[in-house]
Structure formats: C-alpha cells, structure tokens
Amino acid sequence: MTMEIAGAGALLTILRDGRARTRAELMELTGLARSTVSQRLDALLDQQWIIPADDAISSGGRPAAAFTFNAGARVVLAADLGATHARLAVTDLTTQVLAEHSEDVAIADGPERVLDWLVTAFHRLLAESGHTLDQVCGTGIGLPGPVEHETGRPVNPPIMPGWDGFDVPARLGPRLGVPILVDNDVNIMALGEHWAASPEVEHLIFVKVGTGIGSGIITEHRLHRGAQGAAGDIGHICVPSAAHVVCRCGNTGCLEAIAGGGALAAQLDVANGREVVRLVRAGDARAIQLIRQAGRDLGDVLASLVNFFNPGVIIIGGDMADAGEHLLAGVREVVYRRSLPLATQHLNIRSRQLGDRAGVIGASVLMIEHILSPGTVDLSVASG
Ligand SMILES: [Zn+2]
C-alpha cells in the first residue's frame, strides 16, 4: 500500500481501527512528513471527525499528541422496511442506537405513502434523540426485495406492488437533504451481523430463513452484490429432495419450496413461520421433525457453498432462527458431513446475535461505511 499518498480519509481509517493514535505513530505508519500529518489532522479536527484523546487535553497549551475517532460527529438515520413491519433508528457513527421506533407498515401501500410516512417518522425520531437534521450525515434503508444498489431502485420486487423501478433516493433526498443509500433487507442484515458480531471475520454468509430463504455474502469485509445485485438468492437453488415441489417462482425443486417458513407452515397447517416456531418451542414432535429436516435441506445447499466460497462463519437468521438448535443441528449435521474438511476445519455455524435489530443496524452500517470511506472523508474535508 502506498502510504505516501495517504489523505485525511486514510488517516481517519487508521485512527478508527486503532492501528495508530498519536502523531508519531501516524508518521511512522504512513511515511508522511510531520507537517503533512499535522495539516491533515487539523482538517479532521476542523470537521470534528476526530477529537484530541483525553490524556492530550491535560497537556497544557501544546498541540494534542493523540487522537480518537469522534463517534458523535454526525448521526445516521436507518430504516429496515419489511413486508408488513418497519423498524427505524437514529444511530451514532458506531451504530450505537440513540433512538428507535417500530411500527406495522405495509410495504404494499406503495412507495409514495410508505416513504412519506418514513420522512415524518424520521423527523419525530430525530427530535426524540435530541438531534437536528443538520447533524445527519445520511440515511440507510433496507427494502424487502431486490434493489439496484447504485441507483436505489427496487427491481421487479415480488411483494412490493408499485415499487418496481421507483427512485427512492429522489423521493427522500430533497426532504431530508442528506445522501440516501438503499439495499436489499438480507444484505443489510448481513452487514449488521458482521459489524456487531464478527468484525474480525473476513468471509461470512448470513442466511435469512423467513417465509422465504435468502442470503447475504460478505467477502473481505465487504458486501458481495454480484453483477446485477442478485447474489445470495439461495432460496431458489435446486435441491434433490424438492424435485417435484413447485415453488412460488414457477420452477420446481427450489430449497425455499420445502425448507422456507411458508412451506413448513403449509405442511403443519398453520398460518405462518412464526406459528411453526411456536409449535417447535412448545415441543410439538412433528414440527421439530420438520424444522430439523429443513435444517438438513438448507445444509445441503450450504455444504456446496462452503466448498465453493470457504466462509469463516455462517449465521442463520430470520424468524425461523428462533426455532433455535433444531434448525442449526440439521444444518451442521449436513455441512460438516458433506463439505471438505479443509473448508470446515475452522467453520463456525451459529444463530444470529442481533435478532430483529440486524436490519436496522445494518442499514446504519451501510451509510457509515460510505460516509467514512477515505474518498468521502477527503471530499468532506476539501469542501469544509
Ligand atoms: Zn423458486
């Protein structure tokens, strides 16, 4: 890495991840001259991205020697919009939740109604958190369907009538006056779980087992979206045991058609996946047997993914994850039996840690990673 050209943004990254905290350490790590380091630190101090570390403040009139990242420099508005339920939060720049709200909102009401509601709800929540709009650096939003991340437009979302191609940032941007980033809900959950639970993990697969099944892929600490943003759609991978089952996508043999919460609910003659979880928790033998088999079917697909992608961690999330060990046991049984020993040697398969909050935390991460990327920080410093 050519540290000689490290700008203010690169210095901020180094201070954030703790590789250096003093002027001297920054000079040594980057190879920059003292005057250049000082100039860039002044710019970061000016924008409040960093503050002098406590021990430096007490050193009298001399310029501070050590610095820390200022997590309270700006706040983020985050939203996880599901099919029938929305969760919103105001967070600081480390995803610490300062205020949050959840409410039943039907995504099928269409983009105008839902996004107008979102603006009003954000304003209320921001006031509740004691902040104002000029302290907001951006808004991260998750939607329950495929999204073209570059433009923030949903693409043929199956459960979102009226949203296809809708320009979400264009609707929200003028009213909030901040950058808007939009992504698929499973992707933001993967970001959230990665950030909160496994920041040291480089390669991770997050699997959402809800009514349907999808996954978010993190590689080298970054979300892998694929060429069209469709990466991770594992619910429609073909599995042998589903050979003659017709899926909602029109194909036969999809994983989701036998192992999704919707498929299990149909077999148990209950309303939805949450009811299936309730039966499992109540000790219903047939429900337990079905969820365990769903775990094995999911394990079949994951075993192939493990050989192909070699993740360090697989996290099972979504409503069905609340069925706990029964689902995980099925997954582990097949993955450890079927995947290559080298790929499973240090593989950790576990349940989600953030619960219902994974999406909203991930929406915050989406914006934080953008706003604190070296290039964006350099721009903010140049224009400030
Ligand atoms: Zn399908």
mmCIF file of C-alpha atoms in Angstrom, residues 79-87 107 140-149 153-155 157-160 181-194 206-218 223 225 229-233 248 256 274 317-319 352 354-366:
data_model
loop_
_atom_site.group_PDB
_atom_site.id
_atom_site.type_symbol
_atom_site.label_atom_id
_atom_site.label_comp_id
_atom_site.label_asym_id
_atom_site.label_seq_id
_atom_site.Cartn_x
_atom_site.Cartn_y
_atom_site.Cartn_z
ATOM 1 C CA ALA A 79 -34.672 2.029 8.348
ATOM 2 C CA ASP A 80 -35.473 -1.639 7.865
ATOM 3 C CA LEU A 81 -38.726 -1.805 5.918
ATOM 4 C CA GLY A 82 -40.184 -5.317 5.872
ATOM 5 C CA ALA A 83 -43.298 -6.650 4.173
ATOM 6 C CA THR A 84 -45.626 -5.617 6.998
ATOM 7 C CA HIS A 85 -43.379 -4.072 9.613
ATOM 8 C CA ALA A 86 -40.897 -1.188 9.788
ATOM 9 C CA ARG A 87 -38.085 -0.561 12.234
ATOM 10 C CA ILE A 107 -44.905 -2.124 2.040
ATOM 11 C CA GLY A 140 -29.550 3.863 5.029
ATOM 12 C CA ILE A 141 -32.648 1.900 4.029
ATOM 13 C CA GLY A 142 -33.376 -1.790 3.587
ATOM 14 C CA LEU A 143 -36.274 -2.998 1.423
ATOM 15 C CA PRO A 144 -37.816 -6.493 1.230
ATOM 16 C CA GLY A 145 -36.911 -7.163 -2.403
ATOM 17 C CA PRO A 146 -34.126 -6.892 -4.983
ATOM 18 C CA VAL A 147 -32.603 -3.412 -5.187
ATOM 19 C CA GLU A 148 -30.217 -1.915 -7.709
ATOM 20 C CA HIS A 149 -27.852 -0.508 -5.108
ATOM 21 C CA ARG A 153 -34.322 1.486 -7.235
ATOM 22 C CA PRO A 154 -36.150 -1.801 -6.490
ATOM 23 C CA VAL A 155 -36.024 -4.259 -9.405
ATOM 24 C CA PRO A 157 -39.769 -6.883 -6.278
ATOM 25 C CA PRO A 158 -42.330 -9.706 -5.925
ATOM 26 C CA ILE A 159 -44.071 -8.448 -2.767
ATOM 27 C CA MET A 160 -43.831 -4.677 -3.346
ATOM 28 C CA LEU A 181 -28.461 4.527 0.267
ATOM 29 C CA VAL A 182 -30.853 1.652 -0.373
ATOM 30 C CA ASP A 183 -30.241 -2.092 -0.357
ATOM 31 C CA ASN A 184 -31.984 -5.427 -0.058
ATOM 32 C CA ASP A 185 -33.039 -6.381 3.502
ATOM 33 C CA VAL A 186 -30.973 -9.578 3.610
ATOM 34 C CA ASN A 187 -27.857 -7.657 2.566
ATOM 35 C CA ILE A 188 -28.279 -5.103 5.339
ATOM 36 C CA MET A 189 -28.876 -7.891 7.888
ATOM 37 C CA ALA A 190 -25.595 -9.472 6.777
ATOM 38 C CA LEU A 191 -23.852 -6.109 7.219
ATOM 39 C CA GLY A 192 -25.395 -5.672 10.666
ATOM 40 C CA GLU A 193 -24.476 -9.133 11.928
ATOM 41 C CA HIS A 194 -20.978 -8.833 10.506
ATOM 42 C CA PHE A 206 -25.741 -14.673 6.522
ATOM 43 C CA VAL A 207 -28.816 -16.813 5.805
ATOM 44 C CA LYS A 208 -32.270 -15.388 6.386
ATOM 45 C CA VAL A 209 -34.800 -18.158 6.899
ATOM 46 C CA GLY A 210 -38.174 -16.461 6.999
ATOM 47 C CA THR A 211 -41.211 -17.141 4.823
ATOM 48 C CA GLY A 212 -38.650 -17.493 2.047
ATOM 49 C CA ILE A 213 -34.898 -18.089 2.152
ATOM 50 C CA GLY A 214 -32.147 -15.681 1.076
ATOM 51 C CA SER A 215 -28.571 -14.884 1.978
ATOM 52 C CA GLY A 216 -26.122 -12.014 2.184
ATOM 53 C CA ILE A 217 -22.469 -12.606 1.361
ATOM 54 C CA ILE A 218 -19.581 -10.714 2.956
ATOM 55 C CA LEU A 223 -20.847 -6.996 0.783
ATOM 56 C CA ARG A 225 -23.760 -7.930 -4.509
ATOM 57 C CA GLY A 229 -27.298 -7.250 -7.265
ATOM 58 C CA ALA A 230 -28.852 -10.706 -7.244
ATOM 59 C CA ALA A 231 -26.036 -12.523 -5.421
ATOM 60 C CA GLY A 232 -27.060 -14.661 -2.463
ATOM 61 C CA ASP A 233 -30.509 -15.678 -3.679
ATOM 62 C CA ARG A 248 -43.659 -19.594 -5.987
ATOM 63 C CA GLU A 256 -37.357 -22.435 -0.321
ATOM 64 C CA ARG A 274 -43.852 -17.730 13.414
ATOM 65 C CA GLY A 317 -31.135 -15.531 10.939
ATOM 66 C CA GLY A 318 -34.703 -14.650 10.051
ATOM 67 C CA ASP A 319 -37.838 -15.567 12.018
ATOM 68 C CA ARG A 352 -27.994 -14.575 14.706
ATOM 69 C CA LEU A 354 -28.818 -9.066 16.814
ATOM 70 C CA GLY A 355 -32.280 -10.594 16.486
ATOM 71 C CA ASP A 356 -34.829 -8.207 14.942
ATOM 72 C CA ARG A 357 -32.310 -5.375 15.049
ATOM 73 C CA ALA A 358 -29.878 -6.825 12.481
ATOM 74 C CA GLY A 359 -31.539 -4.986 9.577
ATOM 75 C CA VAL A 360 -31.692 -1.539 11.116
ATOM 76 C CA ILE A 361 -28.118 -1.791 12.463
ATOM 77 C CA GLY A 362 -27.015 -2.960 9.005
ATOM 78 C CA ALA A 363 -28.780 -0.010 7.339
ATOM 79 C CA SER A 364 -26.727 2.235 9.610
ATOM 80 C CA VAL A 365 -23.530 0.326 8.698
ATOM 81 C CA LEU A 366 -24.358 0.787 5.004
#
